Amino acid sequence: MKIFNSIKELKVLLASARSEGKTIGLVPTMGALHEGHASLVRRCIDENDVTVVSIFLNPTQFNDKSDLDRYPRTLEADCELLSSLGATVAFAPSVAEIYPEPDTRTFSYPPTDTVMEGAYRPGHFNGVCQIVSKLFDYVEPDRAYFGEKDYQQIAVIRRMVESLSYNIDIVPCPVVREESGLALSSRNALLTAEERKTAAAIYRTLERSRAFASTHSVAETQEYVVHAINAVDGLEVQYYNIVDGDTLADIKDWNDAKSVVGCITVFCGGTPIRLIDHIRYC
Ligand code: PAF
């Protein structure tokens, strides 16, 4: 596996691959790789001739500096994992390489980027679109792979791809979970063993809410989830929205949308660590 820090080197390799008719897949990451990322990389390798994995802790998507400061950084272990999986290139640029000057571009795809994470983390999705569009421009992949754990992020990126006419297939990949049901996340590394156990109540409750939803309204189901999770010592719900799975607009009735998804963010533990998850109702 090649490890590149410069955009130029990356582009040279990709131009040569493209001239040989090879297909290119991109897996954008912020590092601190875990089995969830590994599942994206495996799928990318299966479906493309060349797999580029970017490792870049993108500062423009962090509205809270302390969140950025404590984000786990494990570049060496990340590269070892990618090499063992068989990725072609790990692209790990510096902040100066990506942002030689401040990125002043703005992206706006309401309601996908204004609700939920968009409302609680102002500027977050603008930063995500800044970096993802740059990566799309450097790599020009045929396909790009994103974990469904960040359900809202995929909805925003799909809108960006449509709006900017990128000829790239966005491939959503299923959430990978611990045996307890906790969704794998780089942030889990910041939880104590005890907090990890506590956090498993998030998905357990979401799963139970499916049965509850079959005999209750959207509003009652929303309340059920918030109440049950807040009742667990060490967990506090920031929001739980039941939304149209495509537009992410709130729904009032189960029949208001073809696909219905519940998206949640929960604070866990003393520090506290912000965890996100979702569940499909239909
Ligand atoms: O999902 C992530 O890890 C990040 O938001 C992404 C897509 C790599 C952009 O920095």
mmCIF file of C-alpha atoms and ligand atoms in Angstrom:
data_model
loop_
_atom_site.group_PDB
_atom_site.id
_atom_site.type_symbol
_atom_site.label_atom_id
_atom_site.label_comp_id
_atom_site.label_asym_id
_atom_site.label_seq_id
_atom_site.Cartn_x
_atom_site.Cartn_y
_atom_site.Cartn_z
ATOM 1 C CA MET A 1 0.000 0.000 0.000
ATOM 2 C CA LYS A 2 1.200 3.504 -0.815
ATOM 3 C CA ILE A 3 0.917 6.275 1.762
ATOM 4 C CA PHE A 4 0.625 9.738 0.208
ATOM 5 C CA ASN A 5 0.604 13.100 1.940
ATOM 6 C CA SER A 6 0.475 15.245 -1.174
ATOM 7 C CA ILE A 7 -2.409 15.810 -3.574
ATOM 8 C CA LYS A 8 -0.007 15.866 -6.517
ATOM 9 C CA GLU A 9 1.390 12.361 -5.831
ATOM 10 C CA LEU A 10 -2.122 11.031 -5.382
ATOM 11 C CA LYS A 11 -3.290 12.540 -8.674
ATOM 12 C CA VAL A 12 -0.311 11.127 -10.603
ATOM 13 C CA LEU A 13 -1.056 7.589 -9.430
ATOM 14 C CA LEU A 14 -4.781 7.931 -10.126
ATOM 15 C CA ALA A 15 -4.271 9.412 -13.616
ATOM 16 C CA SER A 16 -2.138 6.432 -14.525
ATOM 17 C CA ALA A 17 -4.721 3.970 -13.093
ATOM 18 C CA ARG A 18 -7.507 5.719 -14.986
ATOM 19 C CA SER A 19 -5.535 5.631 -18.257
ATOM 20 C CA GLU A 20 -5.366 1.838 -17.835
ATOM 21 C CA GLY A 21 -9.173 1.753 -17.548
ATOM 22 C CA LYS A 22 -9.156 0.951 -13.835
ATOM 23 C CA THR A 23 -12.109 1.863 -11.618
ATOM 24 C CA ILE A 24 -11.486 3.931 -8.508
ATOM 25 C CA GLY A 25 -13.260 3.749 -5.155
ATOM 26 C CA LEU A 26 -12.898 6.261 -2.333
ATOM 27 C CA VAL A 27 -13.457 5.712 1.391
ATOM 28 C CA PRO A 28 -13.259 9.081 3.186
ATOM 29 C CA THR A 29 -12.370 8.782 6.894
ATOM 30 C CA MET A 30 -11.076 10.885 9.756
ATOM 31 C CA GLY A 31 -8.881 8.035 11.013
ATOM 32 C CA ALA A 32 -9.175 6.156 14.321
ATOM 33 C CA LEU A 33 -10.291 3.296 12.124
ATOM 34 C CA HIS A 34 -12.398 0.431 13.454
ATOM 35 C CA GLU A 35 -14.294 -2.558 12.080
ATOM 36 C CA GLY A 36 -16.991 -0.233 10.682
ATOM 37 C CA HIS A 37 -14.403 1.463 8.448
ATOM 38 C CA ALA A 38 -12.876 -1.930 7.612
ATOM 39 C CA SER A 39 -16.262 -3.060 6.260
ATOM 40 C CA LEU A 40 -16.351 -0.025 3.915
ATOM 41 C CA VAL A 41 -12.791 -0.679 2.754
ATOM 42 C CA ARG A 42 -13.497 -4.378 2.080
ATOM 43 C CA ARG A 43 -16.552 -3.490 0.031
ATOM 44 C CA CYS A 44 -14.617 -0.819 -1.869
ATOM 45 C CA ILE A 45 -11.840 -3.304 -2.657
ATOM 46 C CA ASP A 46 -14.439 -5.846 -3.862
ATOM 47 C CA GLU A 47 -16.088 -3.346 -6.197
ATOM 48 C CA ASN A 48 -13.149 -1.332 -7.587
ATOM 49 C CA ASP A 49 -9.664 -1.856 -9.041
ATOM 50 C CA VAL A 50 -8.139 0.907 -6.937
ATOM 51 C CA THR A 51 -9.131 1.743 -3.348
ATOM 52 C CA VAL A 52 -8.164 5.128 -1.924
ATOM 53 C CA VAL A 53 -8.768 5.652 1.796
ATOM 54 C CA SER A 54 -8.385 9.229 2.983
ATOM 55 C CA ILE A 55 -7.387 9.844 6.592
ATOM 56 C CA PHE A 56 -7.947 13.474 7.422
ATOM 57 C CA LEU A 57 -9.271 14.929 10.650
ATOM 58 C CA ASN A 58 -11.117 17.773 8.992
ATOM 59 C CA PRO A 59 -11.091 20.857 11.240
ATOM 60 C CA THR A 60 -13.793 22.732 9.325
ATOM 61 C CA GLN A 61 -16.512 20.269 10.352
ATOM 62 C CA PHE A 62 -15.870 20.662 14.101
ATOM 63 C CA ASN A 63 -17.882 23.512 15.562
ATOM 64 C CA ASP A 64 -16.562 22.582 19.016
ATOM 65 C CA LYS A 65 -12.783 22.850 19.343
ATOM 66 C CA SER A 66 -12.613 20.569 22.394
ATOM 67 C CA ASP A 67 -14.345 17.845 20.359
ATOM 68 C CA LEU A 68 -11.616 18.182 17.707
ATOM 69 C CA ASP A 69 -8.844 18.238 20.331
ATOM 70 C CA ARG A 70 -9.930 15.000 21.955
ATOM 71 C CA TYR A 71 -10.742 13.122 18.730
ATOM 72 C CA PRO A 72 -8.562 9.959 18.718
ATOM 73 C CA ARG A 73 -5.511 10.065 16.407
ATOM 74 C CA THR A 74 -4.032 6.662 15.491
ATOM 75 C CA LEU A 75 -2.375 7.155 12.076
ATOM 76 C CA GLU A 76 0.183 4.362 12.370
ATOM 77 C CA ALA A 77 -2.359 1.726 13.418
ATOM 78 C CA ASP A 78 -4.758 3.027 10.725
ATOM 79 C CA CYS A 79 -2.154 2.518 7.992
ATOM 80 C CA GLU A 80 -1.332 -0.977 9.289
ATOM 81 C CA LEU A 81 -5.007 -1.922 9.193
ATOM 82 C CA LEU A 82 -5.486 -0.516 5.668
ATOM 83 C CA SER A 83 -2.409 -2.287 4.409
ATOM 84 C CA SER A 84 -3.585 -5.597 5.892
ATOM 85 C CA LEU A 85 -6.984 -5.129 4.230
ATOM 86 C CA GLY A 86 -5.336 -4.526 0.848
ATOM 87 C CA ALA A 87 -6.169 -0.858 0.189
ATOM 88 C CA THR A 88 -4.186 0.646 -2.698
ATOM 89 C CA VAL A 89 -3.530 4.089 -1.212
ATOM 90 C CA ALA A 90 -3.834 5.748 2.183
ATOM 91 C CA PHE A 91 -4.078 9.488 1.580
ATOM 92 C CA ALA A 92 -3.133 11.303 4.786
ATOM 93 C CA PRO A 93 -2.579 14.987 3.994
ATOM 94 C CA SER A 94 -1.819 17.810 6.437
ATOM 95 C CA VAL A 95 -4.300 20.599 7.133
ATOM 96 C CA ALA A 96 -2.046 22.986 5.151
ATOM 97 C CA GLU A 97 -2.146 20.647 2.143
ATOM 98 C CA ILE A 98 -5.950 20.637 2.088
ATOM 99 C CA TYR A 99 -6.547 24.216 3.212
ATOM 100 C CA PRO A 100 -3.582 26.339 1.998
ATOM 101 C CA GLU A 101 -6.061 29.164 2.465
ATOM 102 C CA PRO A 102 -9.384 29.257 4.311
ATOM 103 C CA ASP A 103 -12.199 27.527 2.439
ATOM 104 C CA THR A 104 -14.921 30.159 2.105
ATOM 105 C CA ARG A 105 -17.306 28.046 0.019
ATOM 106 C CA THR A 106 -20.774 27.547 1.418
ATOM 107 C CA PHE A 107 -23.071 24.593 0.799
ATOM 108 C CA SER A 108 -26.738 24.641 1.655
ATOM 109 C CA TYR A 109 -29.144 21.697 1.194
ATOM 110 C CA PRO A 110 -32.113 22.245 3.478
ATOM 111 C CA PRO A 111 -33.731 20.539 5.215
ATOM 112 C CA THR A 112 -31.100 17.763 5.128
ATOM 113 C CA ASP A 113 -28.348 19.983 6.538
ATOM 114 C CA THR A 114 -30.399 22.265 8.793
ATOM 115 C CA VAL A 115 -32.201 19.750 11.028
ATOM 116 C CA MET A 116 -30.801 17.539 13.832
ATOM 117 C CA GLU A 117 -26.958 17.552 13.593
ATOM 118 C CA GLY A 118 -27.253 20.621 11.378
ATOM 119 C CA ALA A 119 -29.165 22.485 14.087
ATOM 120 C CA TYR A 120 -27.021 21.330 17.020
ATOM 121 C CA ARG A 121 -23.654 21.600 15.254
ATOM 122 C CA PRO A 122 -23.865 24.787 13.170
ATOM 123 C CA GLY A 123 -21.454 24.696 10.239
ATOM 124 C CA HIS A 124 -20.814 20.964 10.618
ATOM 125 C CA PHE A 125 -22.271 19.894 7.286
ATOM 126 C CA ASN A 126 -20.748 22.866 5.507
ATOM 127 C CA GLY A 127 -17.361 21.565 6.675
ATOM 128 C CA VAL A 128 -18.255 18.009 5.627
ATOM 129 C CA CYS A 129 -19.217 19.245 2.132
ATOM 130 C CA GLN A 130 -16.015 21.298 1.909
ATOM 131 C CA ILE A 131 -13.769 18.315 2.548
ATOM 132 C CA VAL A 132 -15.830 15.703 0.701
ATOM 133 C CA SER A 133 -16.077 17.897 -2.416
ATOM 134 C CA LYS A 134 -12.300 18.475 -2.308
ATOM 135 C CA LEU A 135 -11.698 14.711 -2.010
ATOM 136 C CA PHE A 136 -14.117 14.069 -4.886
ATOM 137 C CA ASP A 137 -12.220 16.619 -6.988
ATOM 138 C CA TYR A 138 -8.777 15.127 -6.245
ATOM 139 C CA VAL A 139 -9.756 11.464 -6.553
ATOM 140 C CA GLU A 140 -12.621 11.625 -9.099
ATOM 141 C CA PRO A 141 -13.816 8.233 -7.859
ATOM 142 C CA ASP A 142 -16.367 6.055 -9.630
ATOM 143 C CA ARG A 143 -17.818 5.178 -6.214
ATOM 144 C CA ALA A 144 -17.561 6.633 -2.708
ATOM 145 C CA TYR A 145 -18.381 4.643 0.416
ATOM 146 C CA PHE A 146 -19.998 6.068 3.558
ATOM 147 C CA GLY A 147 -21.192 4.376 6.743
ATOM 148 C CA GLU A 148 -24.929 4.541 7.401
ATOM 149 C CA LYS A 149 -24.165 5.253 11.047
ATOM 150 C CA ASP A 150 -23.945 8.880 9.935
ATOM 151 C CA TYR A 151 -27.341 8.636 8.303
ATOM 152 C CA GLN A 152 -27.834 12.380 7.963
ATOM 153 C CA GLN A 153 -24.374 12.874 6.466
ATOM 154 C CA ILE A 154 -25.237 10.519 3.597
ATOM 155 C CA ALA A 155 -28.471 12.433 2.902
ATOM 156 C CA VAL A 156 -26.521 15.720 2.749
ATOM 157 C CA ILE A 157 -23.790 14.254 0.528
ATOM 158 C CA ARG A 158 -26.381 12.824 -1.858
ATOM 159 C CA ARG A 159 -27.876 16.303 -2.206
ATOM 160 C CA MET A 160 -24.424 17.791 -2.831
ATOM 161 C CA VAL A 161 -23.684 15.163 -5.494
ATOM 162 C CA GLU A 162 -26.988 15.963 -7.244
ATOM 163 C CA SER A 163 -26.563 19.688 -6.955
ATOM 164 C CA LEU A 164 -22.957 19.769 -8.231
ATOM 165 C CA SER A 165 -23.564 16.997 -10.810
ATOM 166 C CA TYR A 166 -20.793 14.726 -9.589
ATOM 167 C CA ASN A 167 -20.753 11.515 -11.591
ATOM 168 C CA ILE A 168 -20.083 9.409 -8.496
ATOM 169 C CA ASP A 169 -22.083 6.538 -7.036
ATOM 170 C CA ILE A 170 -22.648 7.093 -3.323
ATOM 171 C CA VAL A 171 -22.612 3.675 -1.673
ATOM 172 C CA PRO A 172 -24.172 3.582 1.816
ATOM 173 C CA CYS A 173 -22.870 0.708 3.963
ATOM 174 C CA PRO A 174 -24.725 -0.832 6.940
ATOM 175 C CA VAL A 175 -23.856 0.113 10.519
ATOM 176 C CA VAL A 176 -21.474 -2.331 12.199
ATOM 177 C CA ARG A 177 -22.383 -2.954 15.847
ATOM 178 C CA GLU A 178 -20.754 -4.409 18.922
ATOM 179 C CA GLU A 179 -22.418 -7.557 20.250
ATOM 180 C CA SER A 180 -24.282 -5.316 22.707
ATOM 181 C CA GLY A 181 -25.816 -3.397 19.780
ATOM 182 C CA LEU A 182 -23.716 -0.257 20.305
ATOM 183 C CA ALA A 183 -22.886 1.225 16.889
ATOM 184 C CA LEU A 184 -19.134 1.231 16.238
ATOM 185 C CA SER A 185 -17.731 4.755 16.264
ATOM 186 C CA SER A 186 -14.278 6.273 16.654
ATOM 187 C CA ARG A 187 -15.747 8.141 19.622
ATOM 188 C CA ASN A 188 -16.386 4.842 21.469
ATOM 189 C CA ALA A 189 -12.642 4.796 22.237
ATOM 190 C CA LEU A 190 -13.330 7.752 24.561
ATOM 191 C CA LEU A 191 -15.859 5.763 26.649
ATOM 192 C CA THR A 192 -14.929 3.784 29.755
ATOM 193 C CA ALA A 193 -15.837 0.078 29.812
ATOM 194 C CA GLU A 194 -18.775 0.915 32.083
ATOM 195 C CA GLU A 195 -19.990 3.718 29.788
ATOM 196 C CA ARG A 196 -19.843 1.348 26.800
ATOM 197 C CA LYS A 197 -22.231 -0.997 28.599
ATOM 198 C CA THR A 198 -24.511 1.911 29.468
ATOM 199 C CA ALA A 199 -24.454 3.166 25.858
ATOM 200 C CA ALA A 200 -25.804 -0.185 24.624
ATOM 201 C CA ALA A 201 -29.209 0.933 25.985
ATOM 202 C CA ILE A 202 -29.466 3.380 23.064
ATOM 203 C CA TYR A 203 -29.875 0.771 20.338
ATOM 204 C CA ARG A 204 -31.751 -1.626 22.627
ATOM 205 C CA THR A 205 -34.365 1.083 23.140
ATOM 206 C CA LEU A 206 -34.494 1.974 19.448
ATOM 207 C CA GLU A 207 -35.118 -1.676 18.595
ATOM 208 C CA ARG A 208 -37.884 -1.967 21.207
ATOM 209 C CA SER A 209 -39.473 1.169 19.837
ATOM 210 C CA ARG A 210 -40.195 -0.666 16.563
ATOM 211 C CA ALA A 211 -42.772 -2.883 18.284
ATOM 212 C CA PHE A 212 -44.092 0.116 20.244
ATOM 213 C CA ALA A 213 -44.462 2.092 17.005
ATOM 214 C CA SER A 214 -46.746 -0.534 15.481
ATOM 215 C CA THR A 215 -49.497 0.434 17.953
ATOM 216 C CA HIS A 216 -48.619 4.055 18.748
ATOM 217 C CA SER A 217 -48.350 7.418 16.995
ATOM 218 C CA VAL A 218 -45.120 9.086 15.846
ATOM 219 C CA ALA A 219 -45.269 11.563 18.750
ATOM 220 C CA GLU A 220 -45.851 8.773 21.311
ATOM 221 C CA THR A 221 -42.964 6.732 19.895
ATOM 222 C CA GLN A 222 -40.695 9.747 20.036
ATOM 223 C CA GLU A 223 -41.626 10.326 23.658
ATOM 224 C CA TYR A 224 -41.205 6.615 24.507
ATOM 225 C CA VAL A 225 -37.612 6.589 23.215
ATOM 226 C CA VAL A 226 -36.576 9.846 24.874
ATOM 227 C CA HIS A 227 -38.121 8.850 28.185
ATOM 228 C CA ALA A 228 -36.637 5.316 28.204
ATOM 229 C CA ILE A 229 -33.105 6.505 27.368
ATOM 230 C CA ASN A 230 -33.163 9.433 29.781
ATOM 231 C CA ALA A 231 -34.204 6.989 32.515
ATOM 232 C CA VAL A 232 -30.805 5.258 32.165
ATOM 233 C CA ASP A 233 -28.210 6.682 34.523
ATOM 234 C CA GLY A 234 -25.402 8.269 32.455
ATOM 235 C CA LEU A 235 -27.421 8.873 29.275
ATOM 236 C CA GLU A 236 -29.105 12.076 28.156
ATOM 237 C CA VAL A 237 -30.894 12.462 24.830
ATOM 238 C CA GLN A 238 -30.062 15.626 22.891
ATOM 239 C CA TYR A 239 -32.696 14.957 20.238
ATOM 240 C CA TYR A 240 -34.751 12.134 18.826
ATOM 241 C CA ASN A 241 -36.413 12.973 15.530
ATOM 242 C CA ILE A 242 -38.606 10.652 13.502
ATOM 243 C CA VAL A 243 -38.184 11.820 9.934
ATOM 244 C CA ASP A 244 -38.726 11.156 6.250
ATOM 245 C CA GLY A 245 -35.775 8.886 5.414
ATOM 246 C CA ASP A 246 -34.961 10.839 2.222
ATOM 247 C CA THR A 247 -35.575 14.513 2.995
ATOM 248 C CA LEU A 248 -35.100 14.231 6.785
ATOM 249 C CA ALA A 249 -38.129 16.484 7.296
ATOM 250 C CA ASP A 250 -40.123 15.706 10.455
ATOM 251 C CA ILE A 251 -43.204 13.560 9.936
ATOM 252 C CA LYS A 252 -46.404 13.569 11.975
ATOM 253 C CA ASP A 253 -47.969 10.342 10.728
ATOM 254 C CA TRP A 254 -46.355 6.991 9.860
ATOM 255 C CA ASN A 255 -47.850 7.305 6.367
ATOM 256 C CA ASP A 256 -46.290 10.717 5.707
ATOM 257 C CA ALA A 257 -43.229 9.185 3.994
ATOM 258 C CA LYS A 258 -42.183 6.090 2.025
ATOM 259 C CA SER A 259 -39.258 5.485 4.330
ATOM 260 C CA VAL A 260 -39.283 6.525 7.982
ATOM 261 C CA VAL A 261 -36.176 6.735 10.159
ATOM 262 C CA GLY A 262 -35.607 7.719 13.785
ATOM 263 C CA CYS A 263 -32.342 9.622 14.332
ATOM 264 C CA ILE A 264 -30.907 10.088 17.799
ATOM 265 C CA THR A 265 -28.036 11.826 19.548
ATOM 266 C CA VAL A 266 -27.257 10.953 23.144
ATOM 267 C CA PHE A 267 -24.702 12.279 25.613
ATOM 268 C CA CYS A 268 -23.025 9.428 27.452
ATOM 269 C CA GLY A 269 -20.963 9.478 30.637
ATOM 270 C CA GLY A 270 -19.215 12.130 32.666
ATOM 271 C CA THR A 271 -17.115 13.859 29.958
ATOM 272 C CA PRO A 272 -19.708 13.512 28.150
ATOM 273 C CA ILE A 273 -19.316 11.779 24.765
ATOM 274 C CA ARG A 274 -21.842 12.488 22.020
ATOM 275 C CA LEU A 275 -23.113 9.308 20.346
ATOM 276 C CA ILE A 276 -25.388 9.085 17.327
ATOM 277 C CA ASP A 277 -27.504 6.234 15.999
ATOM 278 C CA HIS A 278 -30.690 5.624 14.016
ATOM 279 C CA ILE A 279 -33.343 3.039 13.314
ATOM 280 C CA ARG A 280 -35.573 2.380 10.314
ATOM 281 C CA TYR A 281 -39.293 2.032 10.967
ATOM 282 C CA CYS A 282 -40.190 1.414 7.317
HETATM 283 O O1 PAF B 1 -17.794 10.522 8.399
HETATM 284 C C1 PAF B 1 -16.656 10.996 8.550
HETATM 285 O O2 PAF B 1 -15.760 10.372 9.101
HETATM 286 C C2 PAF B 1 -16.375 12.395 8.041
HETATM 287 O O3 PAF B 1 -17.458 13.239 8.213
HETATM 288 C C3 PAF B 1 -15.891 12.427 6.567
HETATM 289 C C4 PAF B 1 -16.968 11.937 5.617
HETATM 290 C C5 PAF B 1 -14.660 11.565 6.434
HETATM 291 C C6 PAF B 1 -15.526 13.855 6.175
HETATM 292 O O4 PAF B 1 -14.516 14.361 6.993
#
